[in-house]
């Protein structure tokens, strides 16, 4: 199969697209860094905060994280700005007048969008998460006060026939209250271990200390009962498994997210949706580059009487609307009002309809 080479026009558009995209990233991220420094200047001036950590642990990971997070916005801005400039100089009209179809004009745009989408997906899935771990570690150590994380009514299946319940848990003290561990053989209860408090030992994985415990073993009509003040026991459970937050998913690669989601689903944990939302968002963002590129080209390919200012204003409005829409649907998913897959893909679905409508009205 013979592969068609890119024309000089294709190369020109690709270079302009990617060049404008990179310029937009550098410009907006530079502004973001200035505002971030201004916000955290008091913390940075603390003698306990080393300059090396600020530069290499925080900002070296801050920049790629936010650049990748807002890449749909940068794609849209780049397409709108560059294409509006071409239209304003009547270059789009010249291309179409020479016999080039609008569909053919989209080829270099989609090639550029493919490059951006692949690079963004790989960075968000494998490269940025380890950097986020360093950035968040810096924030927790030097910027943020340690915050206590709570969990209530934790109920999960540790293994087949083994169920655990914790009424409430505090990360500040690594302590759970109203602890219960039950073992079943099919439907028959074999043992029940309850305790007023269960303290997790972070220095030794899976080690818990139970206080004011009671252990009941059942063997048919017979029952053995034992009580005590404290007991060390190994339980295949770590607090991180039921204390899931946005920061936790930000530091996990996509394969790790998928594995953790399956583990939580098998254990019947409600926080499995936190991992599923992030996985779906990462896949949906891959296609957003193509959708927003198509909207940007069709929207800005017409020459406007008032110049390209209106196109840029509309483009910014649509791009910020996309980001806001994504944030809102994610909130609905976390609260349980919307399935995670729908929350991640609904903005793409809506914007695909917008893209199709604009494409139908594009100049021919």
Tab-separated table of C-alpha atoms in Angstrom:
chain	number	residue	atom	x	y	z
A	1	UNK	CA	0.000	0.000	0.000
A	2	UNK	CA	1.453	3.306	-1.106
A	3	UNK	CA	1.476	6.035	1.526
A	4	UNK	CA	0.887	9.530	0.208
A	5	UNK	CA	3.513	12.060	1.190
A	6	UNK	CA	2.578	15.258	2.923
A	7	UNK	CA	2.408	18.292	0.671
A	8	UNK	CA	4.278	21.498	1.389
A	9	UNK	CA	0.972	23.031	2.514
A	10	UNK	CA	0.388	20.149	4.954
A	11	UNK	CA	3.833	20.629	6.490
A	12	UNK	CA	3.256	24.374	6.738
A	13	UNK	CA	-0.074	23.955	8.574
A	14	UNK	CA	1.337	21.287	10.905
A	15	UNK	CA	4.310	23.484	11.824
A	16	UNK	CA	2.083	26.504	12.410
A	17	UNK	CA	-0.414	24.466	14.437
A	18	UNK	CA	2.157	22.815	16.704
A	19	UNK	CA	4.198	26.029	16.963
A	20	UNK	CA	1.159	28.041	18.035
A	21	UNK	CA	0.152	25.257	20.459
A	22	UNK	CA	3.582	25.269	22.139
A	23	UNK	CA	3.635	29.073	22.242
A	24	UNK	CA	0.184	29.128	23.902
A	25	UNK	CA	1.365	26.611	26.504
A	26	UNK	CA	4.512	28.595	27.299
A	27	UNK	CA	2.588	31.856	27.547
A	28	UNK	CA	-0.259	30.658	29.757
A	29	UNK	CA	1.884	28.409	31.960
A	30	UNK	CA	4.327	31.295	32.490
A	31	UNK	CA	1.440	33.440	33.696
A	32	UNK	CA	0.214	30.574	35.907
A	33	UNK	CA	3.662	30.178	37.484
A	34	UNK	CA	3.827	33.925	38.240
A	35	UNK	CA	0.411	33.834	39.937
A	36	UNK	CA	1.338	30.664	41.836
A	37	UNK	CA	4.567	32.203	43.100
A	38	UNK	CA	2.665	35.307	44.194
A	39	UNK	CA	0.177	33.142	46.081
A	40	UNK	CA	2.824	31.015	47.833
A	41	UNK	CA	5.591	33.608	48.239
A	42	UNK	CA	5.258	33.657	52.047
A	43	UNK	CA	5.681	29.876	52.227
A	44	UNK	CA	8.606	29.924	49.782
A	45	UNK	CA	10.448	32.554	51.847
A	46	UNK	CA	10.445	30.256	54.870
A	47	UNK	CA	14.078	29.239	55.523
A	48	UNK	CA	12.918	25.644	56.000
A	49	UNK	CA	11.841	25.468	52.336
A	50	UNK	CA	14.934	24.768	50.169
A	51	UNK	CA	15.190	26.538	46.815
A	52	UNK	CA	16.189	23.279	45.140
A	53	UNK	CA	12.943	21.651	46.243
A	54	UNK	CA	10.908	24.626	44.982
A	55	UNK	CA	12.494	24.470	41.533
A	56	UNK	CA	12.968	20.751	40.939
A	57	UNK	CA	10.449	19.019	43.197
A	58	UNK	CA	7.573	21.466	42.805
A	59	UNK	CA	7.753	23.586	39.635
A	60	UNK	CA	9.486	20.959	37.507
A	61	UNK	CA	6.354	18.837	38.082
A	62	UNK	CA	3.862	21.723	38.343
A	63	UNK	CA	4.471	22.870	34.754
A	64	UNK	CA	3.874	19.564	32.868
A	65	UNK	CA	0.895	18.698	35.080
A	66	UNK	CA	-1.050	21.879	34.358
A	67	UNK	CA	0.117	22.047	30.739
A	68	UNK	CA	-1.310	18.574	30.170
A	69	UNK	CA	-4.423	19.252	32.235
A	70	UNK	CA	-5.398	22.233	30.078
A	71	UNK	CA	-4.131	20.856	26.773
A	72	UNK	CA	-7.688	20.892	25.282
A	73	UNK	CA	-7.774	24.640	25.969
A	74	UNK	CA	-4.368	25.116	24.336
A	75	UNK	CA	-5.409	23.052	21.303
A	76	UNK	CA	-8.510	25.158	20.821
A	77	UNK	CA	-6.656	28.451	21.234
A	78	UNK	CA	-3.951	27.348	18.781
A	79	UNK	CA	-6.460	26.272	16.126
A	80	UNK	CA	-8.638	29.357	16.507
A	81	UNK	CA	-5.732	31.790	16.460
A	82	UNK	CA	-3.822	30.203	13.591
A	83	UNK	CA	-6.837	29.456	11.351
A	84	UNK	CA	-8.421	32.877	11.946
A	85	UNK	CA	-5.114	34.403	10.865
A	86	UNK	CA	-5.167	32.348	7.658
A	87	UNK	CA	-8.779	33.317	6.978
A	88	UNK	CA	-8.100	36.982	7.686
A	89	UNK	CA	-5.320	36.925	5.085
A	90	UNK	CA	-7.689	35.185	2.612
A	91	UNK	CA	-5.424	32.103	2.532
A	92	UNK	CA	-8.311	29.739	3.314
A	93	UNK	CA	-10.295	31.185	0.397
A	94	UNK	CA	-7.289	30.706	-1.896
A	95	UNK	CA	-6.912	27.049	-0.853
A	96	UNK	CA	-10.573	26.253	-1.446
A	97	UNK	CA	-10.640	28.194	-4.719
A	98	UNK	CA	-7.729	26.097	-6.024
A	99	UNK	CA	-9.911	22.993	-5.848
A	100	UNK	CA	-8.955	21.746	-2.379
A	101	UNK	CA	-11.958	20.418	-0.469
A	102	UNK	CA	-12.593	21.416	3.135
A	103	UNK	CA	-12.252	17.743	4.082
A	104	UNK	CA	-8.763	17.680	2.528
A	105	UNK	CA	-7.907	20.892	4.371
A	106	UNK	CA	-8.604	19.105	7.659
A	107	UNK	CA	-5.881	16.479	7.040
A	108	UNK	CA	-2.880	18.410	8.456
A	109	UNK	CA	-5.024	19.623	11.362
A	110	UNK	CA	-5.966	16.055	12.305
A	111	UNK	CA	-2.346	14.910	11.985
A	112	UNK	CA	-1.340	17.661	14.401
A	113	UNK	CA	-4.204	16.737	16.740
A	114	UNK	CA	-3.046	13.095	16.636
A	115	UNK	CA	0.474	14.063	17.690
A	116	UNK	CA	-0.845	16.188	20.558
A	117	UNK	CA	-3.378	13.543	21.660
A	118	UNK	CA	-0.833	10.699	21.738
A	119	UNK	CA	1.831	12.734	23.560
A	120	UNK	CA	-0.735	14.075	26.049
A	121	UNK	CA	-2.157	10.604	26.744
A	122	UNK	CA	1.261	9.015	27.275
A	123	UNK	CA	2.365	11.836	29.562
A	124	UNK	CA	-0.873	11.758	31.574
A	125	UNK	CA	-0.802	7.972	31.874
A	126	UNK	CA	2.853	7.233	32.628
A	127	UNK	CA	5.096	10.293	33.021
A	128	UNK	CA	3.129	12.914	34.956
A	129	UNK	CA	1.740	10.672	37.809
A	130	UNK	CA	5.211	10.013	39.362
A	131	UNK	CA	5.908	13.744	39.100
A	132	UNK	CA	2.595	14.487	40.787
A	133	UNK	CA	3.701	12.334	43.721
A	134	UNK	CA	6.736	14.600	44.200
A	135	UNK	CA	4.701	17.788	43.751
A	136	UNK	CA	2.021	16.706	46.228
A	137	UNK	CA	4.686	15.564	48.694
A	138	UNK	CA	6.225	19.049	48.538
A	139	UNK	CA	2.825	20.711	49.071
A	140	UNK	CA	1.994	18.483	52.034
A	141	UNK	CA	5.409	19.056	53.628
A	142	UNK	CA	5.867	22.794	53.114
A	143	UNK	CA	2.605	24.410	51.963
A	144	UNK	CA	-0.492	22.692	53.294
A	145	UNK	CA	-1.300	21.968	56.868
A	146	UNK	CA	-1.809	18.271	57.403
A	147	UNK	CA	-5.468	17.543	56.912
A	148	UNK	CA	-7.318	14.782	58.647
A	149	UNK	CA	-9.117	12.424	56.259
A	150	UNK	CA	-12.153	10.538	57.494
A	151	UNK	CA	-13.981	7.491	56.256
A	152	UNK	CA	-17.300	6.249	57.548
A	153	UNK	CA	-19.154	2.941	57.290
A	154	UNK	CA	-16.321	1.060	55.594
A	155	UNK	CA	-17.625	-2.357	54.588
A	156	UNK	CA	-15.746	-4.660	52.247
A	157	UNK	CA	-14.888	-8.268	51.427
A	158	UNK	CA	-11.193	-8.900	52.070
A	159	UNK	CA	-11.234	-12.394	50.567
A	160	UNK	CA	-13.813	-15.048	49.870
A	161	UNK	CA	-16.044	-15.312	52.927
A	162	UNK	CA	-14.095	-12.727	54.962
A	163	UNK	CA	-15.872	-9.424	55.607
A	164	UNK	CA	-14.726	-6.343	57.507
A	165	UNK	CA	-16.647	-3.362	58.869
A	166	UNK	CA	-15.274	-0.121	60.345
A	167	UNK	CA	-17.747	2.424	61.655
A	168	UNK	CA	-15.375	5.388	61.238
A	169	UNK	CA	-11.687	5.932	60.516
A	170	UNK	CA	-9.355	8.911	61.041
A	171	UNK	CA	-6.100	9.211	59.078
A	172	UNK	CA	-4.652	11.628	61.657
A	173	UNK	CA	-4.505	8.930	64.341
A	174	UNK	CA	-4.628	5.866	62.040
A	175	UNK	CA	-7.544	4.696	64.173
A	176	UNK	CA	-10.803	3.002	63.266
A	177	UNK	CA	-13.771	2.596	65.585
A	178	UNK	CA	-16.524	-0.030	65.808
A	179	UNK	CA	-14.344	-2.661	64.183
A	180	UNK	CA	-15.766	-6.028	63.101
A	181	UNK	CA	-14.231	-8.957	61.177
A	182	UNK	CA	-16.442	-11.906	60.208
A	183	UNK	CA	-15.539	-15.192	58.521
A	184	UNK	CA	-18.104	-17.354	56.732
A	185	UNK	CA	-17.986	-20.859	55.313
A	186	UNK	CA	-20.579	-20.558	52.578
A	187	UNK	CA	-23.497	-19.091	54.549
A	188	UNK	CA	-22.417	-20.357	57.965
A	189	UNK	CA	-20.749	-17.866	60.327
A	190	UNK	CA	-17.507	-19.352	61.665
A	191	UNK	CA	-16.037	-16.471	63.687
A	192	UNK	CA	-16.651	-12.861	64.618
A	193	UNK	CA	-13.957	-10.517	65.925
A	194	UNK	CA	-15.096	-7.144	67.255
A	195	UNK	CA	-13.166	-4.296	68.891
A	196	UNK	CA	-13.819	-0.781	70.130
A	197	UNK	CA	-10.713	0.519	68.352
A	198	UNK	CA	-8.420	-0.745	65.594
A	199	UNK	CA	-5.108	1.110	65.142
A	200	UNK	CA	-3.144	0.671	61.914
A	201	UNK	CA	0.657	0.523	62.134
A	202	UNK	CA	2.029	2.432	59.076
A	203	UNK	CA	5.557	1.125	59.710
A	204	UNK	CA	4.490	-2.494	59.253
A	205	UNK	CA	2.175	-3.324	56.360
A	206	UNK	CA	-1.133	-4.976	57.299
A	207	UNK	CA	-0.431	-4.869	61.060
A	208	UNK	CA	-3.385	-3.724	63.177
A	209	UNK	CA	-3.710	-3.475	66.957
A	210	UNK	CA	-7.177	-4.158	68.333
A	211	UNK	CA	-8.285	-2.718	71.676
A	212	UNK	CA	-11.059	-4.041	73.923
A	213	UNK	CA	-11.673	-6.931	71.578
A	214	UNK	CA	-13.931	-9.949	71.701
A	215	UNK	CA	-13.415	-13.056	69.560
A	216	UNK	CA	-16.245	-15.554	69.123
A	217	UNK	CA	-15.733	-18.856	67.288
A	218	UNK	CA	-18.689	-20.951	66.206
A	219	UNK	CA	-18.644	-24.723	65.662
A	220	UNK	CA	-22.162	-25.945	65.171
A	221	UNK	CA	-23.951	-25.606	68.492
A	222	UNK	CA	-20.721	-24.849	70.308
A	223	UNK	CA	-19.177	-21.426	70.811
A	224	UNK	CA	-15.787	-20.325	72.115
A	225	UNK	CA	-15.561	-16.816	73.470
A	226	UNK	CA	-12.421	-14.860	74.384
A	227	UNK	CA	-11.875	-11.230	75.333
A	228	UNK	CA	-8.852	-9.026	75.909
A	229	UNK	CA	-7.529	-5.489	76.151
A	230	UNK	CA	-5.227	-5.487	73.117
A	231	UNK	CA	-4.137	-7.821	70.344
A	232	UNK	CA	-1.837	-7.449	67.341
A	233	UNK	CA	-3.149	-9.095	64.203
A	234	UNK	CA	-2.329	-9.143	60.484
A	235	UNK	CA	-5.198	-8.026	58.274
A	236	UNK	CA	-4.776	-7.704	54.507
A	237	UNK	CA	-6.086	-4.173	54.508
A	238	UNK	CA	-4.386	-0.766	54.318
A	239	UNK	CA	-6.195	2.557	54.890
A	240	UNK	CA	-5.232	3.802	51.439
A	241	UNK	CA	-7.607	1.171	50.034
A	242	UNK	CA	-10.668	2.950	51.419
A	243	UNK	CA	-9.305	6.511	51.750
A	244	UNK	CA	-9.416	7.512	48.072
A	245	UNK	CA	-9.132	11.173	47.013
A	246	UNK	CA	-8.311	13.160	43.880
A	247	UNK	CA	-4.684	13.385	44.984
A	248	UNK	CA	-4.473	9.606	45.220
A	249	UNK	CA	-5.589	9.069	41.629
A	250	UNK	CA	-3.331	11.850	40.327
A	251	UNK	CA	-0.204	9.934	41.345
A	252	UNK	CA	-1.235	6.613	39.770
A	253	UNK	CA	-0.446	5.524	36.228
A	254	UNK	CA	-3.352	4.382	34.081
A	255	UNK	CA	-2.584	0.628	34.445
A	256	UNK	CA	-2.332	1.095	38.230
A	257	UNK	CA	-5.668	2.919	38.245
A	258	UNK	CA	-7.346	0.088	36.348
A	259	UNK	CA	-5.910	-2.533	38.710
A	260	UNK	CA	-6.990	-0.566	41.792
A	261	UNK	CA	-10.461	-0.045	40.342
A	262	UNK	CA	-10.889	-3.807	39.862
A	263	UNK	CA	-9.633	-4.542	43.369
A	264	UNK	CA	-12.078	-2.062	44.904
A	265	UNK	CA	-14.969	-3.361	42.791
A	266	UNK	CA	-14.242	-6.957	43.818
A	267	UNK	CA	-14.247	-5.856	47.446
A	268	UNK	CA	-17.518	-3.984	47.012
A	269	UNK	CA	-16.003	-0.589	47.848
A	270	UNK	CA	-18.004	2.456	46.802
A	271	UNK	CA	-14.828	4.483	46.175
A	272	UNK	CA	-14.086	2.319	43.121
A	273	UNK	CA	-15.897	4.979	41.110
A	274	UNK	CA	-13.164	7.515	41.997
A	275	UNK	CA	-10.658	5.406	40.070
A	276	UNK	CA	-13.096	4.674	37.258
A	277	UNK	CA	-13.826	8.391	36.771
A	278	UNK	CA	-10.130	9.167	36.383
A	279	UNK	CA	-9.586	6.288	33.934
A	280	UNK	CA	-12.540	7.358	31.800
A	281	UNK	CA	-11.412	11.012	31.866
A	282	UNK	CA	-7.963	10.075	30.594
A	283	UNK	CA	-9.381	8.125	27.666
A	284	UNK	CA	-11.981	10.789	26.891
A	285	UNK	CA	-9.334	13.535	26.866
A	286	UNK	CA	-7.528	11.665	24.078
A	287	UNK	CA	-10.461	12.213	21.719
A	288	UNK	CA	-11.120	15.766	22.895
A	289	UNK	CA	-8.106	16.976	20.888
A	290	UNK	CA	-9.766	15.837	17.637
A	291	UNK	CA	-13.201	17.209	18.544
A	292	UNK	CA	-11.938	20.630	19.595
A	293	UNK	CA	-9.654	20.822	16.565
A	294	UNK	CA	-12.600	20.193	14.236
A	295	UNK	CA	-14.708	22.815	16.026
A	296	UNK	CA	-11.843	25.298	15.917
A	297	UNK	CA	-11.197	24.881	12.181
A	298	UNK	CA	-14.848	25.047	11.136
A	299	UNK	CA	-15.509	28.001	13.415
A	300	UNK	CA	-12.558	30.141	12.329
A	301	UNK	CA	-12.176	29.249	8.640
A	302	UNK	CA	-14.516	32.040	7.510
A	303	UNK	CA	-13.164	35.540	7.032
A	304	UNK	CA	-14.897	37.867	9.487
A	305	UNK	CA	-15.571	41.557	8.785
A	306	UNK	CA	-14.491	42.529	12.290
A	307	UNK	CA	-11.266	40.516	12.136
A	308	UNK	CA	-10.408	37.424	14.166
A	309	UNK	CA	-11.266	38.887	17.570
A	310	UNK	CA	-14.796	37.452	17.540
A	311	UNK	CA	-13.522	33.988	16.585
A	312	UNK	CA	-11.008	34.027	19.427
A	313	UNK	CA	-13.693	35.163	21.896
A	314	UNK	CA	-16.075	32.390	20.800
A	315	UNK	CA	-13.261	29.838	20.884
A	316	UNK	CA	-12.236	30.802	24.396
A	317	UNK	CA	-15.854	30.629	25.513
A	318	UNK	CA	-16.299	27.136	24.067
A	319	UNK	CA	-12.994	25.859	25.457
A	320	UNK	CA	-13.634	27.153	28.977
A	321	UNK	CA	-17.165	25.791	28.675
A	322	UNK	CA	-15.733	22.357	27.858
A	323	UNK	CA	-13.478	22.393	30.927
A	324	UNK	CA	-16.331	23.633	33.154
A	325	UNK	CA	-18.689	21.016	31.722
A	326	UNK	CA	-16.133	18.274	32.446
A	327	UNK	CA	-15.734	19.477	36.043
A	328	UNK	CA	-19.494	19.545	36.641
A	329	UNK	CA	-20.120	16.061	35.254
A	330	UNK	CA	-17.219	14.672	37.328
A	331	UNK	CA	-18.860	16.125	40.441
A	332	UNK	CA	-22.132	14.396	39.550
A	333	UNK	CA	-20.258	11.103	39.098
A	334	UNK	CA	-18.552	11.358	42.490
A	335	UNK	CA	-21.888	12.038	44.193
A	336	UNK	CA	-23.416	9.016	42.454
A	337	UNK	CA	-25.891	11.039	40.369
A	338	UNK	CA	-24.273	9.954	37.090
A	339	UNK	CA	-22.355	6.859	35.915
A	340	UNK	CA	-18.588	7.545	35.692
A	341	UNK	CA	-18.373	6.635	31.990
A	342	UNK	CA	-21.201	9.023	31.138
A	343	UNK	CA	-19.678	11.822	33.219
A	344	UNK	CA	-16.373	11.517	31.352
A	345	UNK	CA	-17.819	11.154	27.852
A	346	UNK	CA	-20.859	13.460	27.990
A	347	UNK	CA	-18.838	16.654	27.240
A	348	UNK	CA	-17.333	14.916	24.201
A	349	UNK	CA	-20.783	13.800	23.051
A	350	UNK	CA	-22.197	17.322	23.286
A	351	UNK	CA	-19.208	18.874	21.553
A	352	UNK	CA	-19.305	16.251	18.777
A	353	UNK	CA	-22.818	17.473	17.948
A	354	UNK	CA	-21.523	21.058	17.911
A	355	UNK	CA	-18.634	19.997	15.647
A	356	UNK	CA	-20.968	18.233	13.208
A	357	UNK	CA	-23.255	21.255	13.013
A	358	UNK	CA	-20.351	23.629	12.409
A	359	UNK	CA	-18.844	21.285	9.808
A	360	UNK	CA	-22.089	21.358	7.859
A	361	UNK	CA	-21.860	25.140	7.694
A	362	UNK	CA	-18.137	25.238	6.888
A	363	UNK	CA	-17.033	26.990	3.666
A	364	UNK	CA	-16.698	24.713	0.637
